[in-house]
Coordinates of C-alpha atoms and ligand atoms in Angstrom, one line a residue:
X1 CA 28.9 45.7 -2.1
X2 CA 28.6 46.9 -5.6
X3 CA 31.5 46.7 -8.0
X4 CA 31.8 48.8 -11.1
X5 CA 31.4 47.0 -14.4
X6 CA 34.7 46.0 -15.8
X7 CA 35.0 45.5 -19.5
X8 CA 37.7 43.1 -20.4
X9 CA 39.6 42.8 -23.5
X10 CA 38.5 39.5 -24.9
X11 CA 39.1 37.4 -28.0
X12 CA 35.5 37.7 -28.7
X13 CA 33.0 40.6 -29.0
X14 CA 30.3 41.1 -26.5
X15 CA 27.9 43.9 -25.7
X16 CA 25.4 44.9 -23.1
X17 CA 21.9 45.7 -24.4
X18 CA 18.5 46.4 -22.8
X19 CA 19.7 46.8 -19.2
X20 CA 16.7 47.2 -17.0
X21 CA 16.1 48.6 -13.5
X22 CA 15.1 46.1 -10.8
X23 CA 11.5 47.1 -10.8
X24 CA 11.1 46.0 -14.3
X25 CA 12.0 42.3 -13.8
X26 CA 8.7 40.5 -14.0
X27 CA 8.4 37.0 -15.1
X28 CA 11.3 35.4 -16.8
X29 CA 9.8 34.6 -20.1
X30 CA 7.2 37.2 -20.5
X31 CA 9.5 40.1 -19.8
X32 CA 12.7 41.3 -21.4
X33 CA 15.9 40.0 -20.0
X34 CA 18.0 42.0 -17.5
X35 CA 20.7 41.9 -20.2
X36 CA 21.6 40.1 -23.4
X37 CA 25.1 39.2 -24.2
X38 CA 26.0 38.6 -27.9
X39 CA 29.2 37.6 -29.4
X40 CA 30.8 35.2 -31.9
X41 CA 33.5 32.6 -31.9
X42 CA 35.7 31.4 -34.7
X43 CA 38.6 28.9 -35.3
X44 CA 40.9 31.2 -33.2
X45 CA 38.9 30.1 -30.2
X46 CA 39.1 26.3 -31.0
X47 CA 39.9 24.3 -27.8
X48 CA 40.1 27.3 -25.6
X49 CA 38.0 28.8 -22.8
X50 CA 36.5 32.3 -23.1
X51 CA 35.2 34.4 -20.3
X52 CA 32.3 36.8 -21.1
X53 CA 31.9 39.3 -18.2
X54 CA 28.7 40.9 -17.1
X55 CA 27.7 42.8 -13.9
X56 CA 24.7 42.1 -11.7
X57 CA 23.5 44.5 -9.0
X58 CA 23.0 44.0 -5.3
X59 CA 20.2 41.8 -3.8
X60 CA 19.8 39.4 -6.6
X61 CA 17.9 36.3 -5.4
X62 CA 17.9 34.3 -8.6
X63 CA 19.5 34.3 -12.1
X64 CA 18.5 32.3 -15.1
X65 CA 20.6 32.2 -18.2
X66 CA 19.3 31.1 -21.7
X67 CA 22.1 30.4 -24.1
X68 CA 21.8 29.8 -27.9
X69 CA 24.3 29.7 -30.6
X70 CA 24.8 28.8 -34.3
X71 CA 25.6 25.1 -34.4
X72 CA 26.7 25.3 -38.0
X73 CA 29.1 22.5 -39.1
X74 CA 29.0 20.9 -35.7
X75 CA 30.2 23.9 -33.9
X76 CA 30.0 23.2 -30.1
X77 CA 30.1 25.7 -27.3
X78 CA 30.2 24.4 -23.7
X79 CA 28.7 26.5 -20.9
X80 CA 29.5 27.4 -17.4
X81 CA 29.7 30.3 -15.0
X82 CA 31.9 32.1 -12.5
X83 CA 30.8 34.5 -9.8
X84 CA 33.0 37.4 -8.7
X85 CA 34.9 35.0 -6.5
X86 CA 34.5 31.5 -7.6
X87 CA 33.3 28.7 -9.9
X88 CA 29.4 28.3 -9.9
X89 CA 28.8 25.5 -12.3
X90 CA 29.3 23.9 -15.6
X91 CA 26.9 22.1 -17.9
X92 CA 29.2 21.7 -21.0
X93 CA 27.1 21.1 -24.1
X94 CA 24.2 19.4 -22.4
X95 CA 22.1 22.4 -21.3
X96 CA 20.9 25.5 -23.0
X97 CA 19.6 27.2 -19.8
X98 CA 20.3 27.1 -16.1
X99 CA 19.1 28.8 -12.9
X100 CA 21.1 29.6 -9.8
X101 CA 19.3 31.0 -6.8
X102 CA 20.2 31.6 -3.2
X103 CA 18.2 28.4 -2.3
X104 CA 18.5 26.0 -5.2
X105 CA 20.1 25.6 -8.6
X106 CA 20.0 23.5 -11.8
X107 CA 22.0 20.3 -11.5
X108 CA 25.6 21.1 -12.4
X109 CA 25.3 24.5 -10.8
X110 CA 25.8 25.6 -7.2
X111 CA 23.1 27.3 -5.2
X112 CA 24.0 30.1 -2.8
X113 CA 24.2 33.9 -2.5
X114 CA 24.6 35.8 -5.8
X115 CA 27.1 38.5 -5.0
X116 CA 26.9 41.8 -6.8
X117 CA 29.7 42.5 -9.2
X118 CA 31.3 41.0 -12.2
X119 CA 30.3 37.5 -13.2
X120 CA 31.6 35.6 -16.2
X121 CA 30.0 33.2 -18.5
X122 CA 32.6 30.5 -19.1
X123 CA 32.5 29.2 -22.7
X124 CA 34.5 26.2 -23.8
X125 CA 35.0 25.6 -27.5
X126 CA 35.7 21.9 -28.1
X127 CA 34.8 22.1 -31.8
X128 CA 34.7 24.7 -34.5
X129 CA 36.0 24.2 -38.1
X130 CA 38.2 26.6 -40.1
X131 CA 36.3 29.5 -41.7
X132 CA 33.3 29.0 -39.5
X133 CA 32.0 31.9 -37.5
X134 CA 29.3 31.1 -34.9
X135 CA 27.2 33.8 -33.2
X136 CA 26.0 33.2 -29.7
X137 CA 23.5 34.9 -27.5
X138 CA 23.0 34.7 -23.7
X139 CA 19.8 36.1 -22.2
X140 CA 20.2 36.7 -18.5
X141 CA 17.2 37.2 -16.2
X142 CA 17.5 38.2 -12.6
X143 CA 15.0 38.5 -9.7
X144 CA 15.5 40.7 -6.7
X145 CA 12.3 39.9 -5.0
X146 CA 10.3 36.9 -3.8
X147 CA 8.7 35.2 -6.8
X148 CA 6.8 32.2 -7.8
X149 CA 9.2 29.4 -8.9
X150 CA 8.6 27.2 -11.9
X151 CA 11.0 24.3 -12.0
X152 CA 10.5 24.0 -15.7
X153 CA 10.7 26.7 -18.3
X154 CA 7.5 25.6 -20.1
X155 CA 4.1 24.2 -19.1
X156 CA 4.0 20.4 -18.5
X157 CA 0.9 20.4 -20.7
X158 CA -0.4 23.3 -22.6
X159 CA -4.0 22.1 -22.8
X160 CA -6.7 23.8 -20.5
X161 CA -8.5 21.2 -18.4
X162 CA -9.1 19.5 -15.1
X163 CA -5.9 18.3 -13.4
X164 CA -5.6 15.8 -10.5
X165 CA -3.0 16.0 -7.7
X166 CA -2.0 15.9 -4.1
X167 CA -1.0 19.0 -2.0
X168 CA 0.6 17.4 1.0
X169 CA 3.4 14.9 1.4
X170 CA 6.9 14.4 3.0
X171 CA 10.3 13.2 1.9
X172 CA 13.4 12.5 3.8
X173 CA 14.1 16.3 3.8
X174 CA 11.8 16.2 6.8
X175 CA 10.2 13.1 8.4
X176 CA 9.2 11.0 5.3
X177 CA 10.6 7.5 5.5
X178 CA 10.8 4.5 3.3
X179 CA 12.5 1.1 3.4
X180 CA 16.3 1.2 2.7
X181 CA 18.2 -1.7 1.0
X182 CA 18.5 -3.5 4.3
X183 CA 14.8 -3.3 4.8
X184 CA 15.1 -0.8 7.7
X185 CA 13.5 2.6 7.5
X186 CA 15.6 5.4 6.0
X187 CA 14.9 9.1 5.2
X188 CA 13.0 8.7 1.9
X189 CA 14.8 10.3 -1.2
X190 CA 12.7 12.8 -3.1
X191 CA 13.0 10.7 -6.2
X192 CA 11.0 7.8 -4.4
X193 CA 8.2 10.2 -3.4
X194 CA 7.9 11.7 -6.9
X195 CA 8.1 8.2 -8.5
X196 CA 5.2 7.1 -6.2
X197 CA 3.1 10.0 -7.3
X198 CA 3.9 9.4 -10.9
X199 CA 2.9 5.7 -10.5
X200 CA -0.5 6.9 -9.4
X201 CA -0.8 9.0 -12.6
X202 CA -1.2 12.2 -10.8
X203 CA -0.9 15.5 -12.8
X204 CA 0.8 17.5 -10.0
X205 CA 2.1 17.2 -6.4
X206 CA 3.4 19.6 -3.8
X207 CA 6.1 18.2 -1.7
X208 CA 5.6 19.9 1.7
X209 CA 8.5 19.1 3.9
X210 CA 8.3 20.7 7.4
X211 CA 9.7 24.3 7.4
X212 CA 12.7 23.6 5.1
X213 CA 13.1 24.4 1.5
X214 CA 16.0 22.0 0.9
X215 CA 13.8 19.7 -1.3
X216 CA 13.6 22.4 -3.9
X217 CA 16.9 21.5 -5.5
X218 CA 15.9 17.9 -5.9
X219 CA 12.6 19.0 -7.5
X220 CA 14.4 21.2 -9.9
X221 CA 16.6 18.1 -10.9
X222 CA 13.6 15.8 -11.1
X223 CA 11.2 18.0 -13.1
X224 CA 12.8 17.4 -16.5
X225 CA 12.8 13.7 -15.9
X226 CA 9.2 13.4 -14.5
X227 CA 8.0 15.6 -17.3
X228 CA 4.4 14.5 -17.0
X229 CA 3.7 15.5 -13.4
X230 CA 4.0 19.1 -12.3
X231 CA 6.3 19.5 -9.3
X232 CA 4.9 22.5 -7.3
X233 CA 7.0 24.4 -4.8
X234 CA 5.6 23.8 -1.4
X235 CA 6.4 23.4 2.3
X236 CA 4.5 22.8 5.5
X237 CA 5.1 25.8 7.8
X238 CA 5.0 23.9 11.1
X239 CA 4.5 26.1 14.2
X240 CA 3.6 25.6 17.8
X241 CA 0.1 27.0 16.9
X242 CA -0.8 25.1 13.7
X243 CA 0.5 23.8 10.4
X244 CA 0.1 25.7 7.1
X245 CA 1.1 24.6 3.7
X246 CA 2.4 27.3 1.5
X247 CA 2.6 26.9 -2.3
X248 CA 4.6 28.6 -5.1
X249 CA 7.8 29.8 -3.4
X250 CA 11.2 28.3 -2.7
X251 CA 12.6 31.3 -0.8
X252 CA 13.4 30.9 2.9
X253 CA 10.4 31.8 5.1
X254 CA 10.9 32.5 8.8
X255 CA 8.5 29.9 10.3
X256 CA 9.4 30.8 13.9
X257 CA 5.9 31.9 15.1
X258 CA 6.1 32.5 18.8
X259 CA 2.5 33.4 19.6
X260 CA -0.9 32.3 18.2
X261 CA -1.4 35.7 16.4
X262 CA -1.2 37.1 13.0
X263 CA 1.3 39.6 14.2
X264 CA 3.7 36.6 14.4
X265 CA 2.6 34.7 11.4
X266 CA 2.4 37.7 9.0
X267 CA 6.2 37.5 8.5
X268 CA 5.8 34.4 6.4
X269 CA 2.2 34.7 5.3
X270 CA 2.6 38.2 3.8
X271 CA 5.7 37.2 1.8
X272 CA 3.8 34.3 0.3
X273 CA 0.8 36.4 -0.6
X274 CA 2.7 39.3 -2.0
X275 CA 4.6 37.0 -4.3
X276 CA 1.4 35.5 -5.6
X277 CA 1.6 32.2 -3.6
X278 CA -1.0 30.4 -1.5
X279 CA -1.3 30.1 2.3
X280 CA -3.3 27.0 3.2
X281 CA -4.3 25.7 6.6
X282 CA -3.7 22.0 7.3
X283 CA -5.6 19.5 9.4
X284 CA -7.1 22.4 11.4
X285 CA -9.2 20.2 13.7
X286 CA -6.5 17.8 14.9
X287 CA -6.0 18.3 18.7
X288 CA -2.6 19.7 19.6
X289 CA -0.8 17.7 22.2
X290 CA 2.1 15.4 22.8
X291 CA 0.9 13.1 20.0
X292 CA 0.8 15.9 17.5
X293 CA 2.7 19.0 18.6
X294 CA 1.1 22.2 17.3
X295 CA -1.1 20.3 14.9
X296 CA -4.4 22.0 15.5
X297 CA -4.9 25.5 14.1
X298 CA -4.9 28.2 16.8
X299 CA -4.3 31.5 15.0
X300 CA -7.7 33.0 14.8
X301 CA -7.0 36.8 14.2
X302 CA -5.9 36.5 10.6
X303 CA -7.4 39.3 8.4
X304 CA -9.4 38.4 5.3
X305 CA -7.7 37.5 2.1
X306 CA -4.6 36.1 3.7
X307 CA -5.7 32.4 3.7
X308 CA -6.6 31.2 0.3
X309 CA -7.3 27.5 0.8
X310 CA -8.2 25.1 3.6
X311 CA -7.2 21.4 3.7
X312 CA -10.7 20.1 4.5
X313 CA -9.5 16.4 4.3
X314 CA -6.1 15.2 5.5
X315 CA -5.2 11.7 4.6
X316 CA -3.4 11.1 7.8
X317 CA -6.6 11.4 9.8
X318 CA -9.1 10.1 7.3
X319 CA -9.1 6.7 8.8
X320 CA -10.4 8.3 12.1
X321 CA -13.1 10.5 10.6
X322 CA -14.1 11.9 7.3
X323 CA -16.5 14.4 8.4
X324 CA -15.8 14.9 12.1
X325 CA -14.2 17.9 13.9
X326 CA -10.7 16.4 13.4
X327 CA -10.8 17.5 9.8
X328 CA -10.8 21.0 8.4
X329 CA -14.5 21.5 7.8
X330 CA -15.2 23.8 10.8
X331 CA -12.5 26.2 9.9
X332 CA -13.5 26.2 6.3
X333 CA -17.1 26.9 7.1
X334 CA -16.1 29.7 9.6
X335 CA -14.0 31.5 7.1
X336 CA -16.7 31.1 4.3
X337 CA -19.4 32.4 6.8
X338 CA -17.2 35.5 7.4
X339 CA -17.7 36.2 3.7
X340 CA -14.3 35.0 2.5
X341 CA -13.9 33.0 -0.7
X342 CA -11.7 30.0 0.5
X343 CA -11.0 27.0 -1.8
X344 CA -11.3 23.6 -0.1
X345 CA -8.4 21.2 -1.0
X346 CA -7.2 17.8 0.2
X347 CA -3.9 16.3 0.9
X348 CA -2.6 12.9 1.8
X349 CA 0.0 13.9 4.2
X350 CA 1.9 10.8 3.1
X351 CA 5.1 10.1 5.1
X352 CA 5.9 6.6 3.6
X353 CA 6.1 7.3 -0.2
X354 CA 3.0 5.3 -0.6
X355 CA 4.7 2.1 0.4
X356 CA 2.5 1.1 3.2
X357 CA -0.7 0.0 1.6
X358 CA -2.2 -0.9 4.9
X359 CA -2.7 2.7 5.7
X360 CA -5.1 5.1 4.0
X361 CA -2.8 8.0 3.7
X362 CA -1.1 7.1 0.5
X363 CA -0.2 9.7 -2.1
X364 CA -3.2 10.8 -4.0
X365 CA -5.8 10.0 -1.4
X366 CA -7.5 12.4 -1.3
X367 CA -6.8 14.3 -4.5
X368 CA -7.7 17.8 -5.5
X369 CA -8.9 18.4 -9.0
X370 CA -8.4 21.9 -10.4
X371 CA -9.4 23.5 -13.7
X372 CA -6.2 25.1 -15.1
X373 CA -5.6 27.0 -18.3
X374 CA -2.4 24.9 -18.7
X375 CA -0.4 22.6 -16.4
X376 CA 2.1 25.0 -14.9
X377 CA 2.8 26.4 -11.4
X378 CA 1.3 29.8 -12.2
X379 CA -1.8 28.2 -13.8
X380 CA -2.3 25.9 -10.7
X381 CA -2.1 28.9 -8.3
X382 CA -4.6 30.8 -10.5
X383 CA -6.9 27.7 -10.6
X384 CA -6.8 27.4 -6.8
X385 CA -7.6 31.1 -6.4
X386 CA -10.5 30.9 -8.9
X387 CA -12.2 28.2 -6.7
X388 CA -12.9 26.0 -9.8
X389 CA -11.7 22.9 -8.0
X390 CA -13.1 19.9 -6.1
X391 CA -11.9 17.2 -3.7
X392 CA -12.0 13.5 -4.8
X393 CA -11.9 11.7 -1.4
X394 CA -10.6 8.4 -2.6
X395 CA -8.4 9.8 -5.3
X396 CA -10.0 8.0 -8.3
X397 CA -8.7 8.6 -11.8
X398 CA -12.1 9.8 -13.0
X399 CA -14.7 10.9 -10.5
X400 CA -15.9 14.3 -11.2
X401 CA -18.2 17.1 -9.9
X402 CA -18.8 20.6 -11.2
X403 CA -21.3 23.1 -9.9
X404 CA -23.1 26.1 -11.6
X405 CA -25.6 28.6 -10.3
X406 CA -28.0 30.5 -12.6
X407 CA -30.8 33.0 -12.3
X408 CA -32.7 34.5 -15.2
X409 CA -29.9 36.9 -16.2
X410 CA -26.6 35.0 -15.6
X411 CA -25.0 31.6 -15.0
X412 CA -21.9 31.3 -13.0
X413 CA -19.4 28.4 -12.4
X414 CA -17.9 27.0 -9.2
X415 CA -15.8 29.6 -7.3
X416 CA -17.6 32.5 -8.9
X417 CA -20.2 35.0 -7.5
X418 CA -23.8 35.4 -8.7
X419 CA -25.7 38.6 -8.1
X420 CA -28.9 37.4 -6.5
X421 CA -31.5 39.3 -4.5
X422 CA -33.3 37.9 -1.5
X423 CA -36.1 35.6 -2.6
X424 CA -34.5 35.2 -6.1
X425 CA -35.1 31.7 -7.4
X426 CA -31.9 30.2 -8.7
X427 CA -30.9 26.9 -10.3
X428 CA -28.0 25.0 -8.9
X429 CA -26.7 22.5 -11.6
X430 CA -24.4 19.7 -10.4
X431 CA -22.6 17.6 -13.0
X432 CA -21.5 14.4 -11.4
X433 CA -19.5 11.4 -12.8
X434 CA -18.8 8.1 -11.0
X435 CA -21.6 8.2 -8.3
X436 CA -24.4 6.1 -9.8
X437 CA -27.1 5.4 -7.1
X438 CA -25.5 7.7 -4.7
X439 CA -26.8 11.1 -3.6
X440 CA -25.9 14.8 -3.7
X441 CA -26.4 17.1 -0.8
X442 CA -26.4 20.9 -0.8
X443 CA -24.5 22.6 2.0
X444 CA -25.8 26.2 2.5
X445 CA -23.7 28.5 4.7
X446 CA -22.0 25.5 6.2
X447 CA -25.2 23.5 7.0
X448 CA -26.6 20.5 5.0
X449 CA -30.2 21.4 3.9
X450 CA -31.7 18.0 3.6
X451 CA -34.7 19.0 1.7
X452 CA -32.5 19.5 -1.3
X453 CA -30.8 16.1 -1.2
X454 CA -31.3 14.3 -4.5
X455 CA -30.5 10.8 -5.8
X456 CA -28.0 10.4 -8.6
X457 CA -29.6 8.1 -11.2
X458 CA -26.8 7.5 -13.7
X459 CA -23.0 7.3 -13.9
X460 CA -23.0 10.6 -15.6
X461 CA -25.7 12.9 -14.3
X462 CA -26.8 16.5 -14.3
X463 CA -28.8 17.2 -11.2
X464 CA -30.7 20.4 -11.0
X465 CA -31.9 21.9 -7.8
X466 CA -34.1 25.1 -7.5
X467 CA -33.2 27.2 -4.5
X468 CA -34.7 30.4 -3.2
X469 CA -32.0 32.8 -1.9
X470 CA -32.6 34.0 1.7
X471 CA -31.2 37.0 3.4
X472 CA -28.2 35.2 5.0
X473 CA -27.2 33.2 2.0
X474 CA -23.6 33.7 0.9
X475 CA -22.5 30.4 -0.6
X476 CA -23.6 26.8 -1.5
X477 CA -21.4 23.8 -2.2
X478 CA -22.2 20.2 -2.9
X479 CA -21.2 16.8 -1.3
X480 CA -21.6 13.5 -3.0
X481 CA -22.0 10.1 -1.4
X482 CA -21.8 6.8 -3.1
X483 CA -24.5 4.0 -2.9
X484 CA -23.0 2.9 0.4
X485 CA -23.2 6.4 1.9
X486 CA -19.5 7.1 1.8
X487 CA -18.5 10.7 1.1
X488 CA -16.7 10.6 -2.3
X489 CA -16.7 14.1 -3.7
X490 CA -16.8 17.7 -2.3
X491 CA -17.3 20.7 -4.6
X492 CA -16.2 24.2 -3.9
X493 CA -18.8 26.9 -3.4
X494 CA -20.7 29.1 -5.7
X495 CA -21.0 32.5 -4.0
X496 CA -23.9 35.0 -3.9
X497 CA -23.8 38.7 -3.7
X498 CA -27.0 40.7 -2.9
Ligands
ZN1 ZN1 1.1 18.8 9.7
ZN2 ZN1 2.3 17.1 6.9

């Protein structure tokens, strides 16, 4: 239902400018607003409420309002909003922006459908002095399509660099538990999960409750408080034929996958990819059965470029086997050997908010370390897609691996592709930190090539290995073992194109 725009007579002036068509709404801050409302208040408005109407079209999924005003002589303008039918939130003088979506909203505001028609900004004027005129401006952004969600309107850290985090954990929004005041188990609040991750000094986490997106609202609330750890929209799409983490979106995704085929899973996979998110396959090798319903991955007809990442190590099964079939290695190698560029990641699959130190699957074990241009959701997704990332099996604060490949004309970094002809001699450079007296192995097309295994002599080492490209060679990655032969680091591949 679309209502015509109604222009009310108000005590204040307002105007609509820069109205855009739906197709032009791109990212909130990099594009122009849907509309900008401008006006002013003076002493006549003192201790009154003003309604500033504006119209939104059909099919809006999310609205963000940025409000600024001239605070001259302690002028204060409180902020709230009404939809065409009812009150939708109030933040008084405490916020200068808020978001309302059909799934979640800034604290103080009410999530839910955004009906088309006339909305009203609700302005309260608790203080304005005689002879003061204060201009205000409200920039209103709307989205009508699936879109990557940032819970914060700026990067957590603007510096480019390597950032450490965990892509898999559960709160009381699904089956995550922790001890209640009584000492008995209770559904674990999101706050406790994020706090546990912050206590491990992680740079980012994705909270991946099963099939629901109800935790998004808590993450939106917590992000400004935990402002040194990026909270990434995530969920574990949990089907009868496998579990898949998806990252980047808070929109509802129809997880009901009734056959082990892409024709059934595309309804959620395609939405995630079209919005710029990530589809990742979890604990692919875990057997499905009554102990773990639908846990093993069984959907094998997915076209190329739908899956972006594979969880090669899942904390929940690391105590059973690090390198065996129960983990995600086989699926990762299969997809790589099909010629796909798939980034390996790790996830703890923590269900206890790290409180049970007797188990191995605590938040941050394993961690995935990603090179990002800044610490934001969009940069994290781009970093994952670039493949410049590695898995730190034990989730240390400082172990490190980076891999480069070079021939006589070019040097490429981890995740990138080197043009190399058959019989070309290339140099693989592996920079390793924190693995003194350990060894590095090269894995070529999914198989360890023992003749290239090298010892790591120092805590910070640059190991160089010369390798002759053969006709089947599409990618090489590196595994690092410590001096007790425990797997501690896994790089992502460098790729070759003939
Ligand atoms: Zn799972
Ligand atoms: Zn899980």
